[in-house]
Backbone as JSON, one array per atom type, in Angstrom:
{
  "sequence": "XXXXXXXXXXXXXXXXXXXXXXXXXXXXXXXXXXXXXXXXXXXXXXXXXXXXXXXXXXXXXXXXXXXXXXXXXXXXXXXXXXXXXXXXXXXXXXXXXXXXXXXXXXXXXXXXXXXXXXXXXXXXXXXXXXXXXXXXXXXXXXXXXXXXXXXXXXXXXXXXXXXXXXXXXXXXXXXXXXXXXXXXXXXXXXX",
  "N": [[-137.77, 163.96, 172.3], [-135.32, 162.6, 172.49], [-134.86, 162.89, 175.41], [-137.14, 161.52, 176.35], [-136.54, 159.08, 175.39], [-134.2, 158.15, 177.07], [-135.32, 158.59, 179.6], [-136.65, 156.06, 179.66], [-134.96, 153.97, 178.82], [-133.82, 154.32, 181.27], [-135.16, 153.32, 183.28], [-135.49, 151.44, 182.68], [-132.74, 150.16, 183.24], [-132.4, 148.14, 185.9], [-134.05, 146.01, 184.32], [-132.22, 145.28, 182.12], [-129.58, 144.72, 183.56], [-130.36, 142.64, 185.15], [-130.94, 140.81, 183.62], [-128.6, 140.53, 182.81], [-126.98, 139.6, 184.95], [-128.32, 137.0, 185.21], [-127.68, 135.47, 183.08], [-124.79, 135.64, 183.19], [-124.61, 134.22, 185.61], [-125.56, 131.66, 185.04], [-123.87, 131.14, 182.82], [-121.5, 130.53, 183.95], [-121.8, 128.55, 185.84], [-122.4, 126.68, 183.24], [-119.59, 127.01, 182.62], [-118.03, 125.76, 184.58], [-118.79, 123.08, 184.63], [-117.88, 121.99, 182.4], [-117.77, 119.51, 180.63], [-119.79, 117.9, 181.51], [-121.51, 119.02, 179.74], [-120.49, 118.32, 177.26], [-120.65, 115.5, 177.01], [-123.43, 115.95, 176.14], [-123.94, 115.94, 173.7], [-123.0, 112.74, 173.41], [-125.46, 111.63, 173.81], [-127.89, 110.66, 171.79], [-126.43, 109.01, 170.64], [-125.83, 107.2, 172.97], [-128.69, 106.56, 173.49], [-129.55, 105.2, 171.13], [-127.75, 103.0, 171.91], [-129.21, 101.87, 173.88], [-131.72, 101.51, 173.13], [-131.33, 99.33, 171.46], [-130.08, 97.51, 173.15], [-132.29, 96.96, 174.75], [-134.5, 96.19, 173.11], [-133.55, 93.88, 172.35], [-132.05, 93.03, 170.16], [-129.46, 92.81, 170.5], [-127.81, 90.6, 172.31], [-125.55, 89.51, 173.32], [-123.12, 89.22, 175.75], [-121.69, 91.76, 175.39], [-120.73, 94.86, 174.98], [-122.79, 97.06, 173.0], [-121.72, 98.85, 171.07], [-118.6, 98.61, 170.7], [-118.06, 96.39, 171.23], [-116.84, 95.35, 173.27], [-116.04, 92.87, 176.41], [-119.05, 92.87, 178.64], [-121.65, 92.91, 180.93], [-124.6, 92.74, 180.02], [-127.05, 93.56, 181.39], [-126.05, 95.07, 183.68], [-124.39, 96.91, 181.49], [-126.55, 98.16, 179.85], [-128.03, 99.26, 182.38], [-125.94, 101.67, 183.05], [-126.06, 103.15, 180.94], [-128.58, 104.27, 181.13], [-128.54, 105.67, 183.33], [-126.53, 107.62, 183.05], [-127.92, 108.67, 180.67], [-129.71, 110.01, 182.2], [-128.24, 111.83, 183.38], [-127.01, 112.96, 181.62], [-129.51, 114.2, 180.76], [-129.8, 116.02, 182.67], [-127.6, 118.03, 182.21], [-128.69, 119.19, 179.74], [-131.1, 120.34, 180.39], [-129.81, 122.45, 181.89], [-128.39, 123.53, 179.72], [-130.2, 124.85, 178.36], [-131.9, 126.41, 179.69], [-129.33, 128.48, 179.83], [-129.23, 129.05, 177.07], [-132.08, 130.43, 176.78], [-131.17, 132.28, 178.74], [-129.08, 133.88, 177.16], [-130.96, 134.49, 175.27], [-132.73, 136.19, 175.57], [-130.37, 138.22, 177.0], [-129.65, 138.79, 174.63], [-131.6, 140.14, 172.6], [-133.0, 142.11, 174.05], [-131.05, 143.86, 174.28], [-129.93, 144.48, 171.89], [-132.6, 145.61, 170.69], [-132.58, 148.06, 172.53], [-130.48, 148.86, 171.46], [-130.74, 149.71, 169.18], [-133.31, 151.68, 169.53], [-131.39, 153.79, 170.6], [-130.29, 154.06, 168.5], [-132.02, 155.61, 166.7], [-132.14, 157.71, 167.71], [-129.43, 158.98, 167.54], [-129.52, 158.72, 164.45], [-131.2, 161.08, 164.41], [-130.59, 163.79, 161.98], [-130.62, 166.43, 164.31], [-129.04, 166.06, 166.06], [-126.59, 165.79, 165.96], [-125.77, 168.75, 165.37], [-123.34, 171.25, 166.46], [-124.26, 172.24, 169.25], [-125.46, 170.38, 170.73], [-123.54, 168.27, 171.11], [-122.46, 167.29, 173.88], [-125.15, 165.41, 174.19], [-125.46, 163.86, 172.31], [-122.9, 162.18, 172.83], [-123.19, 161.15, 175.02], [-125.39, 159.11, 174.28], [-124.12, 157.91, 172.7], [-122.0, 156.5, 174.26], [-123.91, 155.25, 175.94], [-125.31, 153.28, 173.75], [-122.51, 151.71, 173.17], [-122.45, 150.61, 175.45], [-124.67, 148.74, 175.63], [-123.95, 147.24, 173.56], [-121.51, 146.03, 174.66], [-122.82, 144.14, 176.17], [-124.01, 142.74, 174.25], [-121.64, 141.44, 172.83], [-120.45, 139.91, 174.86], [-122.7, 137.81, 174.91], [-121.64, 136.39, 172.58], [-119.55, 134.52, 172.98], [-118.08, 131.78, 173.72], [-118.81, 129.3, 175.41], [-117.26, 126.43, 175.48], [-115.25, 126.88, 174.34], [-113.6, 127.9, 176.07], [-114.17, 130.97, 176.5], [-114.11, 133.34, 178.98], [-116.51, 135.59, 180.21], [-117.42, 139.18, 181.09], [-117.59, 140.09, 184.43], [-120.57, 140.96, 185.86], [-120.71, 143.93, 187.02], [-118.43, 144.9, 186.17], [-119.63, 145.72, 183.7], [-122.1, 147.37, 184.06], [-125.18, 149.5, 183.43], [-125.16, 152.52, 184.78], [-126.72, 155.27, 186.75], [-125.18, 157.57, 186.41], [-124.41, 157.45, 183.72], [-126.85, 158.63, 182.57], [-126.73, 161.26, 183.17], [-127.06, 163.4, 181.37], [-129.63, 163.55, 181.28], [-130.47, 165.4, 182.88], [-129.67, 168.12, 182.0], [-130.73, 168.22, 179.31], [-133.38, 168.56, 179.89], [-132.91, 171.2, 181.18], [-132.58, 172.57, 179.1], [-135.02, 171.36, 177.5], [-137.07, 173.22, 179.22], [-136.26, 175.59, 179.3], [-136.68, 176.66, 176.19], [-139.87, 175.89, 176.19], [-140.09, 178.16, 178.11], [-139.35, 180.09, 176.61], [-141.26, 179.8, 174.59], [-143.09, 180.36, 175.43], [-143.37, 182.97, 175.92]],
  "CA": [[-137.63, 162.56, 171.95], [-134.1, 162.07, 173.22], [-135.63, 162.43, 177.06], [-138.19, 160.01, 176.48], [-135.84, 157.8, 175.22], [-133.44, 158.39, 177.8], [-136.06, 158.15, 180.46], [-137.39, 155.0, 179.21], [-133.74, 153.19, 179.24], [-132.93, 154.35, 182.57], [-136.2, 152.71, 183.73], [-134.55, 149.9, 182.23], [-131.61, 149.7, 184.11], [-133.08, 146.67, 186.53], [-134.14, 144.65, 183.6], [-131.23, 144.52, 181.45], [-128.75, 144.65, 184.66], [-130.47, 141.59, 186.21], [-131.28, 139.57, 182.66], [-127.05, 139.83, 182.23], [-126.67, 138.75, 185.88], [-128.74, 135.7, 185.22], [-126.57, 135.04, 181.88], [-123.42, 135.04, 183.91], [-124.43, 132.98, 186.47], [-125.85, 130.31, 184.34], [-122.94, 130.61, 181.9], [-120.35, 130.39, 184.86], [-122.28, 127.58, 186.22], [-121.89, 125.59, 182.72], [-117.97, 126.57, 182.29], [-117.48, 125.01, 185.36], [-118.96, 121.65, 184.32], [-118.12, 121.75, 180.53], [-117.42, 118.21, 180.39], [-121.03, 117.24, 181.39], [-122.19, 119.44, 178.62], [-120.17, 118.41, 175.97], [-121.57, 114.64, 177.09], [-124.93, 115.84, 175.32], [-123.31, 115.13, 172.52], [-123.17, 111.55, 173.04], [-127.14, 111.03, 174.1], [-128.21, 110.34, 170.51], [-125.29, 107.52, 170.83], [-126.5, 105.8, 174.33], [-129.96, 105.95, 173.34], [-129.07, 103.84, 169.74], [-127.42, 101.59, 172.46], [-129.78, 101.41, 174.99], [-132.77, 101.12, 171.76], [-130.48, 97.92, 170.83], [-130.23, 96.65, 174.36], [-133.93, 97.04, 175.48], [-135.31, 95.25, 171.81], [-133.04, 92.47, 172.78], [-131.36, 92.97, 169.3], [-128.21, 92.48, 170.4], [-127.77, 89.46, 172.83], [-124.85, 88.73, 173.67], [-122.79, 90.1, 177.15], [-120.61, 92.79, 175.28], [-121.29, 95.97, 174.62], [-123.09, 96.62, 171.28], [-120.9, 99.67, 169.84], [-117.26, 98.37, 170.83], [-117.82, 94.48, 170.98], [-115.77, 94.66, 174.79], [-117.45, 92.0, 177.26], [-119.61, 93.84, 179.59], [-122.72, 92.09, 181.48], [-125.57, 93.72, 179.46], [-127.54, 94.39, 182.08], [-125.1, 96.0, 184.37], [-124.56, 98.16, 180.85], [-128.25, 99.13, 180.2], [-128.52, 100.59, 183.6], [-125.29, 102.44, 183.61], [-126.43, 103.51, 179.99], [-129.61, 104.76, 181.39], [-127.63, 106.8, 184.36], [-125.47, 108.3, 181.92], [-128.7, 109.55, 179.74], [-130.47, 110.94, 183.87], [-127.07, 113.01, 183.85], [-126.8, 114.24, 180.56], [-130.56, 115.31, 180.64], [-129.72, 117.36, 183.14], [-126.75, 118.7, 181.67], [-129.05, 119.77, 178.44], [-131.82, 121.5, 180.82], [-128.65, 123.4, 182.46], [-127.87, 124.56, 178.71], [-131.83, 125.03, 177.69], [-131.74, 127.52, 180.5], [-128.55, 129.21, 179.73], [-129.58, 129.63, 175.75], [-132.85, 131.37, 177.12], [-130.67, 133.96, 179.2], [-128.3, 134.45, 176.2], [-131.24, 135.2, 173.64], [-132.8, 137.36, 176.14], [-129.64, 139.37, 176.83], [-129.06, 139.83, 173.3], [-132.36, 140.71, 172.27], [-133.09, 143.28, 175.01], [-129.79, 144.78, 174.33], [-130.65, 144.81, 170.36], [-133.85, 146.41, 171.44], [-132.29, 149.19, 173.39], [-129.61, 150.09, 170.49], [-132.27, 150.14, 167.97], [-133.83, 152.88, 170.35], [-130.5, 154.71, 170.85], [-129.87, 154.33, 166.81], [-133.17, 156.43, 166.25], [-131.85, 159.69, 168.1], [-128.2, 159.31, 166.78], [-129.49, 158.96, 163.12], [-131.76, 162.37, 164.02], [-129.5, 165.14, 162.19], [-130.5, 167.15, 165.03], [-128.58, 165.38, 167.29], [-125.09, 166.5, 165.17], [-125.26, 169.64, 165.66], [-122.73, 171.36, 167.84], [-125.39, 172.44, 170.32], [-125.87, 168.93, 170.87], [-122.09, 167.12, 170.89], [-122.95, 166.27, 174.91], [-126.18, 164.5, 174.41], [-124.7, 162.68, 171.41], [-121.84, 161.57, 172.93], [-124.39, 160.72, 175.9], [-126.23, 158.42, 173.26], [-123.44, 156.81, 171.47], [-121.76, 155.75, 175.29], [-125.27, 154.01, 176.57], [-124.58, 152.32, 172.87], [-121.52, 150.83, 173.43], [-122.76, 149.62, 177.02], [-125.71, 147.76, 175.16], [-123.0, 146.78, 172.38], [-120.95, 144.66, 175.1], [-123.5, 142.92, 176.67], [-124.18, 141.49, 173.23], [-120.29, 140.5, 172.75], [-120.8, 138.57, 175.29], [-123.35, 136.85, 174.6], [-121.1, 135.64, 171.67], [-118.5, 133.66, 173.77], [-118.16, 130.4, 173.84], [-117.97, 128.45, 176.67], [-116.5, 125.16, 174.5], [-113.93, 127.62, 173.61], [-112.7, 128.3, 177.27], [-113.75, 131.96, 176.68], [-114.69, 133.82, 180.01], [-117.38, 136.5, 180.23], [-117.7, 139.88, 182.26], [-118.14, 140.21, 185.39], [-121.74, 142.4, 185.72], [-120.43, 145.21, 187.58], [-118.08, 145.87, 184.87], [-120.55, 146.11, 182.54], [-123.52, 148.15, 184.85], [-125.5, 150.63, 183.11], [-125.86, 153.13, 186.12], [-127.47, 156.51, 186.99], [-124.18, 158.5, 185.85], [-124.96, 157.07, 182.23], [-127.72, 159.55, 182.34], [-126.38, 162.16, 183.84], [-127.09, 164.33, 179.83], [-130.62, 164.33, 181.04], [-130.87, 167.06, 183.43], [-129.34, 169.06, 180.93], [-131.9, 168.29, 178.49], [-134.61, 168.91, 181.1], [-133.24, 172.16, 181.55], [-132.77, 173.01, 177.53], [-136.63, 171.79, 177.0], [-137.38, 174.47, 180.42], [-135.95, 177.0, 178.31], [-137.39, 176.52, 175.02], [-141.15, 176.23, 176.73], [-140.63, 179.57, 178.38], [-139.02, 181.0, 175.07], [-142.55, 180.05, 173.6], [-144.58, 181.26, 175.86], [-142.73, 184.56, 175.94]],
  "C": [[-136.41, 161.93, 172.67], [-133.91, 161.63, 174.66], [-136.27, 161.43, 176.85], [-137.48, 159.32, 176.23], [-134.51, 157.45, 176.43], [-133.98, 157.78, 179.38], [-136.42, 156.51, 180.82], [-136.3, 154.08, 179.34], [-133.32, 152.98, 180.71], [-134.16, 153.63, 183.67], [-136.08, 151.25, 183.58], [-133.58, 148.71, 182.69], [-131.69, 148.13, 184.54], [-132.85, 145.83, 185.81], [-132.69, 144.1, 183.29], [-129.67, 144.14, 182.24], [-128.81, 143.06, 185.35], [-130.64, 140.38, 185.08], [-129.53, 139.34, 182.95], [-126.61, 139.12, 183.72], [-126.87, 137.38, 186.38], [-128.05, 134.93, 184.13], [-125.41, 134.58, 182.35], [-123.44, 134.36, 184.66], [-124.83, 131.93, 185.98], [-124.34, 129.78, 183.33], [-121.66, 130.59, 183.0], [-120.52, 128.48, 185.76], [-122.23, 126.48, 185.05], [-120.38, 125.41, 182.28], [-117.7, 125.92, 183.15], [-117.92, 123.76, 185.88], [-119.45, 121.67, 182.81], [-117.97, 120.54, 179.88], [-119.05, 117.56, 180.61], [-121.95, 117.68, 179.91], [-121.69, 119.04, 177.43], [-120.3, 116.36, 176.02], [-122.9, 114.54, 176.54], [-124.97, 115.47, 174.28], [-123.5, 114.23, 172.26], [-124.65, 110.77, 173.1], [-127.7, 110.2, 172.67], [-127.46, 108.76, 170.64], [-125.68, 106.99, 171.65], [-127.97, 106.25, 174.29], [-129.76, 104.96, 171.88], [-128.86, 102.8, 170.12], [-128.22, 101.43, 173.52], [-131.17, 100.58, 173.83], [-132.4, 99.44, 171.98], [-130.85, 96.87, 171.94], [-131.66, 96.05, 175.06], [-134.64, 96.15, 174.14], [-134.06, 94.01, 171.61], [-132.47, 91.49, 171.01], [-129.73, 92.3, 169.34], [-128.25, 91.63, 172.08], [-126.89, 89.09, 173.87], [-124.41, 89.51, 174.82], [-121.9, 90.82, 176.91], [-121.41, 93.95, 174.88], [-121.74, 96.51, 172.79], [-122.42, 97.62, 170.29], [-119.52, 99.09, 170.02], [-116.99, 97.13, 170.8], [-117.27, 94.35, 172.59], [-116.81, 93.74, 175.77], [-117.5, 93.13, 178.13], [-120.72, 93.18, 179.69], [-123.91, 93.35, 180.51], [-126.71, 94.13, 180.15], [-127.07, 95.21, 182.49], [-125.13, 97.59, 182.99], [-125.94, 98.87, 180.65], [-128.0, 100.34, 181.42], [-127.43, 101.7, 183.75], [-125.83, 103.36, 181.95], [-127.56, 105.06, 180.35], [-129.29, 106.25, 182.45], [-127.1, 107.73, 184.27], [-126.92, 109.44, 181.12], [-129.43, 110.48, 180.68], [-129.45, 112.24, 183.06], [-127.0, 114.04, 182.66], [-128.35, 115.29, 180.56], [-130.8, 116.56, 181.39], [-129.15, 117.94, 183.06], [-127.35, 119.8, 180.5], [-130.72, 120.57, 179.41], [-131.42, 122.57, 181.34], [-128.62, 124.55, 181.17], [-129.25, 124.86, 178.19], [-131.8, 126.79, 178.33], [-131.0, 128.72, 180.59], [-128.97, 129.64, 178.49], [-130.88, 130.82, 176.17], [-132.13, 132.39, 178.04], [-130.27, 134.4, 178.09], [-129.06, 135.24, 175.61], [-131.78, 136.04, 174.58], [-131.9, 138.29, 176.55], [-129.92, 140.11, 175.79], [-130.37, 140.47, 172.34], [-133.04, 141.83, 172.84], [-131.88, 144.28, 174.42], [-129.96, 145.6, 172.55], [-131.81, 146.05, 170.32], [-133.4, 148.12, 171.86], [-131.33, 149.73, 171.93], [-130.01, 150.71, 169.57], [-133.11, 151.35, 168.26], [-132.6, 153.85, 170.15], [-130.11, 155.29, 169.4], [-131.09, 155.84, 166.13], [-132.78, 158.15, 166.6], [-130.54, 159.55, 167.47], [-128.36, 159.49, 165.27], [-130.35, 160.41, 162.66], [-130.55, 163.55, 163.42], [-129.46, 166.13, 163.42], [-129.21, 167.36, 166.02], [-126.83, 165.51, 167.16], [-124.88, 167.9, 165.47], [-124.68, 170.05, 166.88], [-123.02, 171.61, 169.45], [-125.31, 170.99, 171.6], [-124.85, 167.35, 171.1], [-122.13, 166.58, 172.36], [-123.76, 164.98, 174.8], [-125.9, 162.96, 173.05], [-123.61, 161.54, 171.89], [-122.46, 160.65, 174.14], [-125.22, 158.83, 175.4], [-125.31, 157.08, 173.16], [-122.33, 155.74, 172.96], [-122.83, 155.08, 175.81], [-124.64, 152.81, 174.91], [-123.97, 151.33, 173.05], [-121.17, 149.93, 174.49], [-123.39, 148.99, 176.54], [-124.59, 147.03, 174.29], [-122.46, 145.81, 173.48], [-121.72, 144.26, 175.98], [-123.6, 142.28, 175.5], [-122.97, 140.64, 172.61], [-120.51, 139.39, 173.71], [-121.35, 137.42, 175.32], [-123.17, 135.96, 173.55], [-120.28, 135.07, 172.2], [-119.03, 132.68, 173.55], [-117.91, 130.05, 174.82], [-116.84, 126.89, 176.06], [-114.9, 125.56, 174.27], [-113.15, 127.88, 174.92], [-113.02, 129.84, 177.64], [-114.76, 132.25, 178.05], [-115.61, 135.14, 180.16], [-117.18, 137.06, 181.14], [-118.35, 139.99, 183.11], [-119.82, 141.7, 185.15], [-121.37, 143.27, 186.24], [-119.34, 145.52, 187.23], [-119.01, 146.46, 183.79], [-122.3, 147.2, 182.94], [-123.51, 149.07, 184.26], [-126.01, 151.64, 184.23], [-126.29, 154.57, 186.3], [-126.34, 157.42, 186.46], [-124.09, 158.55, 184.25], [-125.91, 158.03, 181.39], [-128.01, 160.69, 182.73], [-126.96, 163.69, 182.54], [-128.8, 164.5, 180.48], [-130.95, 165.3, 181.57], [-130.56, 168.18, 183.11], [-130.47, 169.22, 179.91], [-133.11, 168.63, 178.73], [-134.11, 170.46, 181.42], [-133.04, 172.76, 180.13], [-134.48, 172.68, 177.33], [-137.62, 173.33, 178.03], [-137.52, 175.85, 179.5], [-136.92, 177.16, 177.33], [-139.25, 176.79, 175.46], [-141.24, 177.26, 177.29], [-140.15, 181.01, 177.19], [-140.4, 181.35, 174.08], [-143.09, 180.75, 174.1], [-144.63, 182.42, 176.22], [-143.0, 184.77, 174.77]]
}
């Protein structure tokens, strides 16, 4: 069981290597225009005033939340300009939420797998304190991709680079050990 599961991760690699590389570059790409994003904010607000402006509610040549003069056409359209920009600010973050939940649900995924052989008693005994320890380090590699995926960008905080965080072929170095413990055991039987 511990091979197959072992196997089956390291087959993995790719995915969850290239989902977090699409995470960081999206979430690097909105820290370094966090001001357009935190403009989405106000959309709700310049559509109320564009609503106002376009049903010819409000009349006069100032602006209809602050009262300041302002030609009310001229505002409309910069209104309208303003709501282009943010919409593309909020398909920027549409895009980034779909990497996040796919990190963190892949990664979930995988510990939930790794949890199944660490909670085997087998897997305690002293025989076995490599492939455990094997186990519980893939773990803690799935474990911080999902920290990350708790950051904030709002907050200023900065996320790891992916090739700190690479799950790579040395990760699984416990299985050719295990491949040669099942060897054994199958010619133990059939002796």
């Amino acid at each position: 069981m511990a091979n197959n599961t072992l196997a089956t991760l390291k087959n993995e690699i790719n995915l969850i290597d290239g989902e977090y590389t699409k995470f960081f570059n999206k979430y690097n790409k909105i820290f370094a225009d966090t001001k357009s994003i935190m403009q989405t904010f106000f959309a709700e607000l310049l559509k109320a005033g564009s609503f106002v402006i376009d049903k010819k509610y409000h009349k006069d040549n100032t602006c209809p939340l602050c009262l300041q003069g302002k030609d009310i056409v001229k505002l409309n359209t910069e209104i309208k300009q303003r709501l282009e920009e943010i919409n593309k600010s909020a398909q920027l973050k549409t895009q980034f939420e779909s990497a996040k939940k796919s990190i963190f649900s892949i990664s979930s995924e995988r510990i939930k797998r790794i949890e199944v052989i660490l909670n085997n008693p087998i897997i305690s005994e002293p025989a076995n304190t490599k492939i455990k320890q094997s186990f519980e380090n893939l773990k803690i590699k799935f474990q911080n991709y999902q920290k990350e995926t708790e950051k904030k960008i709002l907050n200023g905080d900065t996320i790891a680079n992916p090739n700190d965080l690479l799950i790579i072929d040395k990760d699984f170095e416990i299985q050719s050990e295990i491949l040669k413990d099942l060897e054994l055991i199958t010619n133990a039987i059939k002796k």
